[in-house]
Coordinates of C-alpha atoms in Angstrom, one line a residue:
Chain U
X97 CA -66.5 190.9 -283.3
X98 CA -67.9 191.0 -279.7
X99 CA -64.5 189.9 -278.9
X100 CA -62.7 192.8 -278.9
X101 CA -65.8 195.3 -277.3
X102 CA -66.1 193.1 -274.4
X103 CA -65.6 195.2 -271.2
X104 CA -63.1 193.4 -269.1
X105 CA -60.4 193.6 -265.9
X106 CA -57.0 194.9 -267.4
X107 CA -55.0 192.2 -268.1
X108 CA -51.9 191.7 -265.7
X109 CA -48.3 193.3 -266.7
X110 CA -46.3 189.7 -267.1
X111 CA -44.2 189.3 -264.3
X112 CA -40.2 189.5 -264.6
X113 CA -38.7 186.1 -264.9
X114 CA -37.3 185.0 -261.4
X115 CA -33.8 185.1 -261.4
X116 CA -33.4 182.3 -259.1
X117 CA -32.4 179.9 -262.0
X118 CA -29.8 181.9 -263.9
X119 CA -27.9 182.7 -260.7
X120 CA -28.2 179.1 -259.3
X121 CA -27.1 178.0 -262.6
X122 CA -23.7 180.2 -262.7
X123 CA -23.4 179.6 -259.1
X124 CA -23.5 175.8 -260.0
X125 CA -20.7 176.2 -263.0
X126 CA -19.0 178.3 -260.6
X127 CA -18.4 176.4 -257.2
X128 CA -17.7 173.2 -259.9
X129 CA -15.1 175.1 -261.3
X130 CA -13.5 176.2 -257.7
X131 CA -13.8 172.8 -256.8
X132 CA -11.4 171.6 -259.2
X133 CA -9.2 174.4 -259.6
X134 CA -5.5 174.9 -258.7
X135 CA -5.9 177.0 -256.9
X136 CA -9.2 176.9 -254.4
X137 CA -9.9 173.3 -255.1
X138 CA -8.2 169.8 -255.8
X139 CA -5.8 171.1 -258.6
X140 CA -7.6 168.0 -261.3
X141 CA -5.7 168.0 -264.4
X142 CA -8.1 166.6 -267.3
X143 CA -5.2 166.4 -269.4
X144 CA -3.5 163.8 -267.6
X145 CA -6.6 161.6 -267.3
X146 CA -6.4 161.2 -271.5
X147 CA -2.7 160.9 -271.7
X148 CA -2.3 158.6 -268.7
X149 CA -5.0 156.7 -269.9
X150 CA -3.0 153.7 -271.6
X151 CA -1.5 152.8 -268.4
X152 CA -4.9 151.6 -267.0
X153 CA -5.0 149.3 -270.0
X154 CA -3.3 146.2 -268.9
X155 CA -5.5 146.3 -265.8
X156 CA -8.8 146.5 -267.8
X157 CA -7.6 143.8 -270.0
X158 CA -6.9 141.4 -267.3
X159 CA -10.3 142.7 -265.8
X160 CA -12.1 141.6 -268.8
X161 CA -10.6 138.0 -268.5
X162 CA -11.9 136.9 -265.4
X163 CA -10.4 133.6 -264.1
X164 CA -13.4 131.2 -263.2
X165 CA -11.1 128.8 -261.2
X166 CA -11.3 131.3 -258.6
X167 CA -14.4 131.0 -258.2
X168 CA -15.0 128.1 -255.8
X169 CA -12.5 130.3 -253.5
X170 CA -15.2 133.4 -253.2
X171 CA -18.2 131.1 -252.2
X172 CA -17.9 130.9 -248.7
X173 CA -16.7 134.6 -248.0
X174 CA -19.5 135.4 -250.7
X175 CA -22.0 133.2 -248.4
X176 CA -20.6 135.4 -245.3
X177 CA -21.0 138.5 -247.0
X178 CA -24.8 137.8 -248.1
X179 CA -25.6 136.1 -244.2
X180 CA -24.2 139.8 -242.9
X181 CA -26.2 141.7 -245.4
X182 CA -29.3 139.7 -244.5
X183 CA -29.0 139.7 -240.5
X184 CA -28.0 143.2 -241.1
X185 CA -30.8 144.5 -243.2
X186 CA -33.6 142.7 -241.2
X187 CA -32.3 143.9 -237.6
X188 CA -31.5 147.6 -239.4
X189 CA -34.7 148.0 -240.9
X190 CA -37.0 146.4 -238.8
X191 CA -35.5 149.8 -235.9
X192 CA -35.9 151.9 -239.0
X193 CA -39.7 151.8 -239.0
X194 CA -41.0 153.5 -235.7
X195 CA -37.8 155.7 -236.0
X196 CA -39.1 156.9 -239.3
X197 CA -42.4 157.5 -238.3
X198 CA -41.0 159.6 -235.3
X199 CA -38.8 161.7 -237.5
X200 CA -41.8 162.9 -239.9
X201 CA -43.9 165.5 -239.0
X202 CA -47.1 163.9 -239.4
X203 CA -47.0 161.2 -237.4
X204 CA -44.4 162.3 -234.8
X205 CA -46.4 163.1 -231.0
X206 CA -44.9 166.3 -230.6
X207 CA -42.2 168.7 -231.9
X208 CA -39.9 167.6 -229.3
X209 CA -39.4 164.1 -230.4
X210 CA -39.6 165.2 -234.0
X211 CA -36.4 167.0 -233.5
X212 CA -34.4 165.1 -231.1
X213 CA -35.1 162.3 -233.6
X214 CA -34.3 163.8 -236.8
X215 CA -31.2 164.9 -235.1
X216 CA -30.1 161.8 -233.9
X217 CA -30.6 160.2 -237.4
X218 CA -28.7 163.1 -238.7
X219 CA -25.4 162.1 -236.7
X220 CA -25.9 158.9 -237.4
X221 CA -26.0 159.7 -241.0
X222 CA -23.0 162.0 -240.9
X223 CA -20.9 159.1 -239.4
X224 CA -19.4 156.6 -242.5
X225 CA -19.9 152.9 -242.4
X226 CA -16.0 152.8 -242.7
X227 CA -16.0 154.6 -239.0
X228 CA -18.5 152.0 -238.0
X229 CA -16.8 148.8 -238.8
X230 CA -13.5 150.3 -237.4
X231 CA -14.9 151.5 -233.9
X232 CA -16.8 147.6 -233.8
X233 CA -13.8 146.0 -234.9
X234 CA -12.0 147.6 -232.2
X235 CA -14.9 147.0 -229.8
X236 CA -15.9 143.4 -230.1
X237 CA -13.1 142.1 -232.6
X238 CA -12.1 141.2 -236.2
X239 CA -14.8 139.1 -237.9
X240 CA -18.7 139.5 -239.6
X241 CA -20.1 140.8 -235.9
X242 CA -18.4 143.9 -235.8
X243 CA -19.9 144.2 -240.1
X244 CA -23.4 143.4 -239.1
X245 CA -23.2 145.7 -236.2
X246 CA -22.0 148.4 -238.2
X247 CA -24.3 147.8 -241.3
X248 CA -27.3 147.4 -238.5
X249 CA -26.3 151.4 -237.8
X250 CA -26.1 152.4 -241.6
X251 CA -29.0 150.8 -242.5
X252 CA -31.1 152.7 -239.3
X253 CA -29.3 155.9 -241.3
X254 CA -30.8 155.4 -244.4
X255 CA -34.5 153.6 -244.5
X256 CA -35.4 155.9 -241.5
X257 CA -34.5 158.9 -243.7
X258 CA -36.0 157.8 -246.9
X259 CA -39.1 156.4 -245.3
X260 CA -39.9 159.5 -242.9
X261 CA -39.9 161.7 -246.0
X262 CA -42.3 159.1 -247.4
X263 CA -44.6 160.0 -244.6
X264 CA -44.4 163.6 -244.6
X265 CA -45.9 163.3 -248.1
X266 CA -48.4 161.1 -247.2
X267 CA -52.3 161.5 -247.5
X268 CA -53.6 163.2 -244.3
X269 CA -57.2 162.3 -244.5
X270 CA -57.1 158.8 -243.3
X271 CA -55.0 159.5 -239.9
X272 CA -57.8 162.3 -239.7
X273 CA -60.6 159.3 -239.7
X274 CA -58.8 156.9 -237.3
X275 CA -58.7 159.8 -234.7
X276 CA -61.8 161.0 -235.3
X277 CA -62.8 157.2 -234.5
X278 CA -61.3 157.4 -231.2
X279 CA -58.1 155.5 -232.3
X280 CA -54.7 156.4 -230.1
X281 CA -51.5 157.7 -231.8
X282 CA -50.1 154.1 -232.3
X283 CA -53.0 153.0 -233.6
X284 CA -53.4 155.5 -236.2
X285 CA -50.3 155.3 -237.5
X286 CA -50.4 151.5 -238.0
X287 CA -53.9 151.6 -239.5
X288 CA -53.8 154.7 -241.4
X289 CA -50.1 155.8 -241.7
X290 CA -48.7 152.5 -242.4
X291 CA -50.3 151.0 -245.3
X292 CA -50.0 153.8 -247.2
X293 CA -45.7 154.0 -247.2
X294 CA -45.5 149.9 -246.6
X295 CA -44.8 149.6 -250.4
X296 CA -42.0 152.2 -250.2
X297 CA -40.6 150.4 -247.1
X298 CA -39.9 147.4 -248.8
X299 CA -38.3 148.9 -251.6
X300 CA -36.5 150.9 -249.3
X301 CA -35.7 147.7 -247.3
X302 CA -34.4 145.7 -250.6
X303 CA -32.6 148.9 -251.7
X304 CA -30.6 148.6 -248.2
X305 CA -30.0 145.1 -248.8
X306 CA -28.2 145.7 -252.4
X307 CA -26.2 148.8 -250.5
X308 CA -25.1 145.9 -247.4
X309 CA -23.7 143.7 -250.2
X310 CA -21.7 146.1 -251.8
X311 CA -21.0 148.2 -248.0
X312 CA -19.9 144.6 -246.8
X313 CA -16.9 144.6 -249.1
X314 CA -15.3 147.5 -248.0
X315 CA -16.3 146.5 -244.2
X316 CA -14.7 143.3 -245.0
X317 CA -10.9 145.5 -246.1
X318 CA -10.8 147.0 -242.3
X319 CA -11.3 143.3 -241.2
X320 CA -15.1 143.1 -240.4
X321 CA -15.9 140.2 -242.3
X322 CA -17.0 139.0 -245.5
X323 CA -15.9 138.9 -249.2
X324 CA -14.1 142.4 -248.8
X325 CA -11.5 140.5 -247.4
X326 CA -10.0 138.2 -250.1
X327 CA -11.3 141.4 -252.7
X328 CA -8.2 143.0 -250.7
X329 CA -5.8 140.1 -250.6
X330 CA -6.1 139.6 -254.3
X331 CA -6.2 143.3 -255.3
X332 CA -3.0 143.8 -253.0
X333 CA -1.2 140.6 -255.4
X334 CA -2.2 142.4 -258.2
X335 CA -4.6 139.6 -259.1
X336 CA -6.9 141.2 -261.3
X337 CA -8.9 138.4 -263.0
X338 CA -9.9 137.1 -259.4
X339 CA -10.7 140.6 -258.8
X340 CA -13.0 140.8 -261.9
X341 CA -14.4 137.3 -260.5
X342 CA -15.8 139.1 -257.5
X343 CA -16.9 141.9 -259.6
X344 CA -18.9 139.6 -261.5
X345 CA -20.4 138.1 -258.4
X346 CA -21.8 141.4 -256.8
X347 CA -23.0 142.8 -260.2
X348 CA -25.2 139.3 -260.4
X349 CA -26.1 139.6 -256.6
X350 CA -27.3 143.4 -256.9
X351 CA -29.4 142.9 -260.5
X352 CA -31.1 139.8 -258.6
X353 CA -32.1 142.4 -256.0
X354 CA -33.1 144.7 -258.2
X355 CA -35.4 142.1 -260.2
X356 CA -37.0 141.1 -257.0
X357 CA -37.3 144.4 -255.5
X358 CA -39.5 145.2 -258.8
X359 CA -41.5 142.4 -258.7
X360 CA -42.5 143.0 -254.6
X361 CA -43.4 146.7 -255.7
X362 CA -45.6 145.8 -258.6
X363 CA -47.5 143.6 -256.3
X364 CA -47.6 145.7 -253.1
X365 CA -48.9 149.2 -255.2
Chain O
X832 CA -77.3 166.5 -226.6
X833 CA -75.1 169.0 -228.2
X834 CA -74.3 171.9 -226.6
X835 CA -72.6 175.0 -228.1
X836 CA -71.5 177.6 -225.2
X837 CA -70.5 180.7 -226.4
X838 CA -68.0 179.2 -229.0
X839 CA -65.4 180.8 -230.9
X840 CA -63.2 179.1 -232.9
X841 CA -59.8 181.0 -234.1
X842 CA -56.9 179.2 -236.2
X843 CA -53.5 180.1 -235.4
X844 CA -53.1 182.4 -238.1
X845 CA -56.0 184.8 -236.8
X846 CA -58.9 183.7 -239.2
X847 CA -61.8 183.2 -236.9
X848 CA -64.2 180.6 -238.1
X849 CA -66.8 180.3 -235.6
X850 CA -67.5 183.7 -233.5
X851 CA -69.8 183.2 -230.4
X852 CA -72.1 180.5 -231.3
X853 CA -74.6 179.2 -229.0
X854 CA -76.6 176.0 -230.2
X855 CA -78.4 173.2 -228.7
X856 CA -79.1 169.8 -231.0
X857 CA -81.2 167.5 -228.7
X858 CA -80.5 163.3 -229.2
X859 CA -81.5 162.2 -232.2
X860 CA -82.0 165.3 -234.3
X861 CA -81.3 165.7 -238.3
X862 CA -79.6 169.2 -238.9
X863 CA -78.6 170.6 -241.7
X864 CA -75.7 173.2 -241.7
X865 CA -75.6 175.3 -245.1
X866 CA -73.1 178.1 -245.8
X867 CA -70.3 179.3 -248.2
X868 CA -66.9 178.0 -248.4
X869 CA -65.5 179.6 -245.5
X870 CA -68.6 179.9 -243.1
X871 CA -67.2 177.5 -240.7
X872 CA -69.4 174.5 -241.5
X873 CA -66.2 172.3 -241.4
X874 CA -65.0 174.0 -237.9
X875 CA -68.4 173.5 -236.4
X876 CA -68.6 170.1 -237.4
X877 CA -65.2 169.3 -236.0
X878 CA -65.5 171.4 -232.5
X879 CA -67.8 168.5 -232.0
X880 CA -65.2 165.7 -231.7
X881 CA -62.4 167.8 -230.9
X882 CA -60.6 167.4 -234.1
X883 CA -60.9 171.3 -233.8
X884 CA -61.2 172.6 -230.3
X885 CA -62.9 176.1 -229.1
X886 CA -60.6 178.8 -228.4
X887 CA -63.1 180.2 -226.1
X888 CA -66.5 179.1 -225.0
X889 CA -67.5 175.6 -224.9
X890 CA -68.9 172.5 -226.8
X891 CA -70.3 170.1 -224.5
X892 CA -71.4 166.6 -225.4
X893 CA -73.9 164.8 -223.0
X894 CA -72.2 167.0 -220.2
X895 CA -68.5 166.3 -221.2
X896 CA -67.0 169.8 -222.0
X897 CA -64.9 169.2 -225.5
X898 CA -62.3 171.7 -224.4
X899 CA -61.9 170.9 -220.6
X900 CA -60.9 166.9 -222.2
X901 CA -57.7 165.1 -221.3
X902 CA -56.2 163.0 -224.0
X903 CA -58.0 160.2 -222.7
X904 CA -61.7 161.7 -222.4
X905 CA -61.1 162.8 -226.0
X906 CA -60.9 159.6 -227.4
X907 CA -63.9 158.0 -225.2
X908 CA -65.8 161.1 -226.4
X909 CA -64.8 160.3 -230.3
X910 CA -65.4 156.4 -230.1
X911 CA -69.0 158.1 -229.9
X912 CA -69.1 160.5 -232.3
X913 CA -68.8 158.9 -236.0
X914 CA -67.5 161.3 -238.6
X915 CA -68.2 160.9 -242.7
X916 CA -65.5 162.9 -245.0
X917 CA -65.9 165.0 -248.6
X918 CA -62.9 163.1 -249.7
X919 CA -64.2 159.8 -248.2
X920 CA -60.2 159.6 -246.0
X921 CA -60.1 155.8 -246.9
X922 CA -57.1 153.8 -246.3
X923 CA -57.0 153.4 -250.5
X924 CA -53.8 150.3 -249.8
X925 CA -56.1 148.2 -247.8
X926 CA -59.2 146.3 -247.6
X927 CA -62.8 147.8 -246.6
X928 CA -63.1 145.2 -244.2
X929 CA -59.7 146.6 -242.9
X930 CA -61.2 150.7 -243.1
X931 CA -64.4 149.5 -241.5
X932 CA -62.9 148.2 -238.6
X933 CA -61.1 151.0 -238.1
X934 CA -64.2 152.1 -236.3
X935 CA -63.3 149.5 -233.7
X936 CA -59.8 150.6 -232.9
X937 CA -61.2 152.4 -229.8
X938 CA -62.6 149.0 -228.1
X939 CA -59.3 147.3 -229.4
X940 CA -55.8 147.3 -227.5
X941 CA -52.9 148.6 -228.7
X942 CA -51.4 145.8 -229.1
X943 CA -54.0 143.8 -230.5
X944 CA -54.7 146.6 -233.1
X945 CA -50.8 146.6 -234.0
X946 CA -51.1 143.2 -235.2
X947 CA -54.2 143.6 -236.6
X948 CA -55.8 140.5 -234.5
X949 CA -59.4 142.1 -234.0
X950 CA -62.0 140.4 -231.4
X951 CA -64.3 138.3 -233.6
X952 CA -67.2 140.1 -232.1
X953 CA -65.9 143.2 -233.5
X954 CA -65.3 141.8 -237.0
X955 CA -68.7 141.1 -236.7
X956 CA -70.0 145.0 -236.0
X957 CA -68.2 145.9 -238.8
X958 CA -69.9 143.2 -241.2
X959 CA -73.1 144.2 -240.0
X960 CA -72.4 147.9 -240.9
X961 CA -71.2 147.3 -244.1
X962 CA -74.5 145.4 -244.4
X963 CA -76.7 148.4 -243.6
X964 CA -75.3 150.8 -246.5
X965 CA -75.3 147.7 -248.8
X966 CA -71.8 146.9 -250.0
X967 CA -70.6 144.1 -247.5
X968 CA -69.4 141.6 -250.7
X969 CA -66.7 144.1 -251.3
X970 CA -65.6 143.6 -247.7
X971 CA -62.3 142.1 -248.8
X972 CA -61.9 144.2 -251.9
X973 CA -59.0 146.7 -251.6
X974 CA -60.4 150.6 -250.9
X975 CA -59.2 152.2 -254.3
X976 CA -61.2 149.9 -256.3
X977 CA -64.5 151.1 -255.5
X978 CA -66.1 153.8 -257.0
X979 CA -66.8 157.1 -255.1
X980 CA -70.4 156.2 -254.1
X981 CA -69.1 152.8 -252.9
X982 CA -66.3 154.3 -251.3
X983 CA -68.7 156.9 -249.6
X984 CA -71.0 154.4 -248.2
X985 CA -67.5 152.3 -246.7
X986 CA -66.9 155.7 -244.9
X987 CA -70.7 155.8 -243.7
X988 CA -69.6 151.8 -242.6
X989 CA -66.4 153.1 -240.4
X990 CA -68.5 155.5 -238.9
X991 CA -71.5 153.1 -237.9
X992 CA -69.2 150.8 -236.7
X993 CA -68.2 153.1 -233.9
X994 CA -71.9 152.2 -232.9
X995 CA -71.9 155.8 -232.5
X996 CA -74.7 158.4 -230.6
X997 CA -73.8 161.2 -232.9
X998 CA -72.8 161.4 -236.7
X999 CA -70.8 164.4 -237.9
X1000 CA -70.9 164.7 -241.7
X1001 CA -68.6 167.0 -243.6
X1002 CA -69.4 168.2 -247.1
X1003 CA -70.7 164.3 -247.8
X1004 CA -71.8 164.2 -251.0
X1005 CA -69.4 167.2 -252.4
X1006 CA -67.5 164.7 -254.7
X1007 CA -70.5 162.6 -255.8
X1008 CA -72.6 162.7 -258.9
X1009 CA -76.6 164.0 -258.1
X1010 CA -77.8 160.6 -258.2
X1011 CA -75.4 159.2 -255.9
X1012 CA -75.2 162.5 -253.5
X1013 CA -79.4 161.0 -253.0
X1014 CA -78.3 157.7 -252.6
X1015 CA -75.4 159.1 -249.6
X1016 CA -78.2 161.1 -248.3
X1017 CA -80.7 158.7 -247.9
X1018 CA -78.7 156.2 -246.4
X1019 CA -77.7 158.9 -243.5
X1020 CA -81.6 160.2 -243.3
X1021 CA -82.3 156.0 -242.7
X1022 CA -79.5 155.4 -240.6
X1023 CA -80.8 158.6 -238.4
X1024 CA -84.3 157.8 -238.6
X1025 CA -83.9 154.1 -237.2
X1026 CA -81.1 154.0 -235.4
X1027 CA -81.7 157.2 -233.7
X1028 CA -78.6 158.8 -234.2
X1029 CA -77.7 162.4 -233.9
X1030 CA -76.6 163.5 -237.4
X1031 CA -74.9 166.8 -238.5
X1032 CA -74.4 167.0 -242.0
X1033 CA -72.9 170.0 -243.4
X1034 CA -74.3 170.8 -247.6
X1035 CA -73.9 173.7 -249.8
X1036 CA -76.8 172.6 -252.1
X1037 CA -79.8 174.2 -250.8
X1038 CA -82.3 172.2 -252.3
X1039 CA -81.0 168.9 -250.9
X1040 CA -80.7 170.9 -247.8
X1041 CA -84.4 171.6 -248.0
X1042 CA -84.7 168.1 -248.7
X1043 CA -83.2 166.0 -245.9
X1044 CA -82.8 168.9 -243.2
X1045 CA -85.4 168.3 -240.3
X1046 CA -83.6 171.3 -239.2
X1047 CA -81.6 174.1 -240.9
X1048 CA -78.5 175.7 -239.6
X1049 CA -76.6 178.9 -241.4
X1050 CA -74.0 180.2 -240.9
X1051 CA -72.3 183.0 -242.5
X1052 CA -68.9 184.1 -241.5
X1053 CA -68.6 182.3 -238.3
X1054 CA -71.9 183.2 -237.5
X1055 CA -75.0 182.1 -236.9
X1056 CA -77.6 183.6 -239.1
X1057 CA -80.6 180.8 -239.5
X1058 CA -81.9 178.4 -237.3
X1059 CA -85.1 177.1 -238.1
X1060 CA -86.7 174.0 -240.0
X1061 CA -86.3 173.3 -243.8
X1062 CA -90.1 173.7 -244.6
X1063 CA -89.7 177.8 -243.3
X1064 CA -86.5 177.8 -245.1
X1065 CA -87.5 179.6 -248.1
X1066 CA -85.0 181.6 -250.8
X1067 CA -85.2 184.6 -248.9
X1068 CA -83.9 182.8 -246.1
X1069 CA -81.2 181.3 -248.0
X1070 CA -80.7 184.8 -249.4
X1071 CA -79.6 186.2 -246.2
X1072 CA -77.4 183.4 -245.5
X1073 CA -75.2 183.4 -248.9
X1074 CA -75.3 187.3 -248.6
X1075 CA -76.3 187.0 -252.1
X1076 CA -79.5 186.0 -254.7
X1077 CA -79.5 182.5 -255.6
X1078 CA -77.9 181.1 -258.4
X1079 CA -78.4 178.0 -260.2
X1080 CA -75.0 176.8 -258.8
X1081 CA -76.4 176.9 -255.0
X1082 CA -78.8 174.1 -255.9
X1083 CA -78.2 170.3 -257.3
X1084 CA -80.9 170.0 -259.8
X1085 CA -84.9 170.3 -259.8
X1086 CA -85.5 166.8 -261.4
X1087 CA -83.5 164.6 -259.0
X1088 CA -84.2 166.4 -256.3
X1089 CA -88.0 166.3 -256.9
X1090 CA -87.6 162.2 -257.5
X1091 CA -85.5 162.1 -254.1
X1092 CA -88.6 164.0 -252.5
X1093 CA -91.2 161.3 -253.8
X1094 CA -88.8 158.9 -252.0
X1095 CA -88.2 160.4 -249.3
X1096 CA -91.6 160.8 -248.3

């Protein structure tokens, strides 16, 4: 067969296998098991978890009975907890948009603003929601202001993250076009950066939402308002089919999110 | 008219794509720029509007000097210039009617353009546009929906509707099928023809080169190694500007080339 005769280029010696992967991997297995260690890390027993584990039993049990006479007690903090999440999530996301599009390489005027931005969202990031609704609830006083201030800053924190890497990976050709058309900075980005991440943005936006409803309930425990405050009143009496009540609530509240955040995509794509 | 000064074009990394060129295109001429990947058809095309500046030398457009521009001149100076992509750089998410009049953002305000509220008059330009290359009952059809040809002639649209002097055309027909590279073609030889448009369009078929090039252009490293008209343009010409003999690969296809010819003339 010609096959074999045919002159041809050497083939290439296979390269060695990187060892990036095998090192990462024991480095992985490694830093897990300092982590938990007596030692270096938090000292975790994983015995204790499997003998202990009876005592959590009564709790579960009462958790699986939840009392629906409760439940005319959670509406109106529920009510509170969903007004804060929307307020919240429109006022948050709406200052997450041109932050985004500042902190992403692509669309950002100049290198300057790029990284004063990105750091910026970075502290904000860094700071917890908990911290937040403390420093608000100091500042302007117990109740769903000092929540909604403090969600409006977590919410900045995350869309504008999510979203600017959204842009960085977005199709260059079209902002291209709209300068080569003589179109200014804002306007390309609103004409050629904008469509192509809007889908993203609202699931990005809904995803926020879900986050403020369950954020809000541990907003409401350092008094900021909301359902987090009677989850803490009937946790601390031990109350543990009310607590399951609540439970309930948010699980029905977050898949109702999720159905609707699903159904936006698949018509915005 | 088009004026290359001397130009030299070198990217940040130290490749230089255009060494020394000096070039005049007078109003309303049909050139042809032909070269291998690499010659610095792209880079020539785009010191034109700026989207690529000179390093050294100049580009000057109806006596405004491409490299002495503020911000502010550049964009006046683009809102003339009309530029047609390889890859078409449609808004796929959004309507043509919406990628069209993206050829009006320069005679829009900011904030006008941020809420999308477009003078009627403008609307108009770009109905008319997407009139002349044929496809204006897709106006409200989304971008991804049309196929490549379609979505060619919307870029041709965006660029008309700039109501430009000049049209830069890069690699134009490089994703198309031979049939619909003609169709493309045509429509810019028309479009030049009666509107009296400058038109640069780069190629690397030579026989569609040959075709619809009033004037030829190669380049070859950076350099400028033909300038003439496509009738003189023959294969030893094109010879010296691949550097190599022809291959069937430099050139589209006899048949539909020959048919385009009959049309064309």
């Amino acid at each position: 067969m010609s096959v074999a005769a045919h002159q041809t280029t050497p083939r290439p010696a296979k390269p060695r296998p990187s060892p990036v992967l095998p090192i990462a991997l024991v480095a992985v297995v490694a830093v897990t098991w300092a982590a938990t260690s007596e030692q270096f890390g938090i000292g975790l027993d994983i015995g204790s978890i499997i003998s202990d584990i009876t005592r959590g039993a009564g709790i579960l049990g009462e958790l699986l009975r939840p009392k629906w006479d409760f439940l005319p007690q959670t509406v109106e903090p529920m009510l509170e907890t969903f007004r804060m999440a929307v307020l919240a999530s429109a006022i948050g996301c709406t200052i997450a948009l041109p932050v985004a599009f500042l902190a992403s390489r692509v669309t950002a005027p100049n290198f300057a603003t790029y990284l004063a931005d990105r750091s910026i969202l970075n502290l904000v990031r860094a700071i917890p929601d908990f911290l937040y609704a403390l420093f608000f609830v100091a500042a302007v006083g117990i109740g769903p202001l000092a929540g909604i201030a403090a969600l409006i800053l977590f919410n900045i924190g995350v869309v504008a993250k999510l979203q600017s890497e959204t842009v960085d990976g977005i199709d260059p050709g079209p902002l291209e076009a709209a300068r080569a058309a003589g179109g200014n900075r804002l306007q390309t980005v609103r004409w050629a950066a904008l469509p192509q991440v809007l889908p993203n943005y609202v699931a990005y936006s809904l995803y926020t939402f879900e986050l403020n409803i369950r954020a809000s309930t541990v907003l409401g425990i350092v008094g900021a308002g909301g359902i987090g405050r009677l989850l803490l009143r009937e946790y601390k009496f031990f109350n543990w089919s009310n607590v399951s009540v609540i439970v309930v609530e948010l699980f029905v509240f977050v898949f109702v999110i999720e159905l609707v955040s699903i159904t936006l995509r698949r018509r915005l794509v | 008219m088009i004026r290359f000064a001397n130009a030299s074009v070198t990217y940040p990394g130290g490749v230089a794509a255009l060494k020394d060129l000096t070039l005049e295109i007078p109003d309303g001429q049909m050139v042809v720029v032909v070269g291998l990947s690499g010659a610095g058809k792209s880079t020539l095309i785009r010191a034109v509007n700026g989207l690529v500046p000179p390093t050294s030398g100049d580009v000057v457009i109806d006596g405004v000097s491409v490299r002495k521009a503020s911000p502010h001149q550049l964009r006046v100076l683009r809102s003339r210039i009309g530029m047609i992509f390889q890859t078409f750089n449609l808004v796929n998410r959004t309507t043509v009617l919406n990628n069209v009049l993206m050829g009006r953002l320069h005679n829009t305000g900011t904030f006008r353009s941020l809420i999308g509220w477009y003078k009627p008059a403008d609307v108009e330009i770009a109905m008319r546009a997407l009139e002349r290359v044929d496809i204006v009952e897709k106006a409200y059809v989304r971008a991804s929906n049309l196929s490549g040809g379609q979505q060619q002639r919307v870029g041709i649209a965006r660029a008309l509707a700039q109501n430009p002097k000049i049209l830069l055309a890069d690699e134009p027909v490089a994703s198309l099928d031979p049939p619909t590279s003609h169709v493309v073609m045509r429509d810019l030889q028309r479009i030049n023809r009666e509107l009296g448009i400058t038109t640069i369009v780069n190629l690397h078929f030579l026989d569609l080169a040959k075709v619809y090039g009033e004037r030829i252009i190669g380049l070859r490293g950076g350099e400028l190694v033909y300038d003439g008209t496509g009738a003189q343009a023959d294969e030893n010409v094109f010879r010296d500007i691949y550097g190599r003999s022809l291959t069937a690969d430099d050139l589209m296809g006899e048949e539909s080339t020959a048919a385009a010819a009959d049309v064309a003339l």
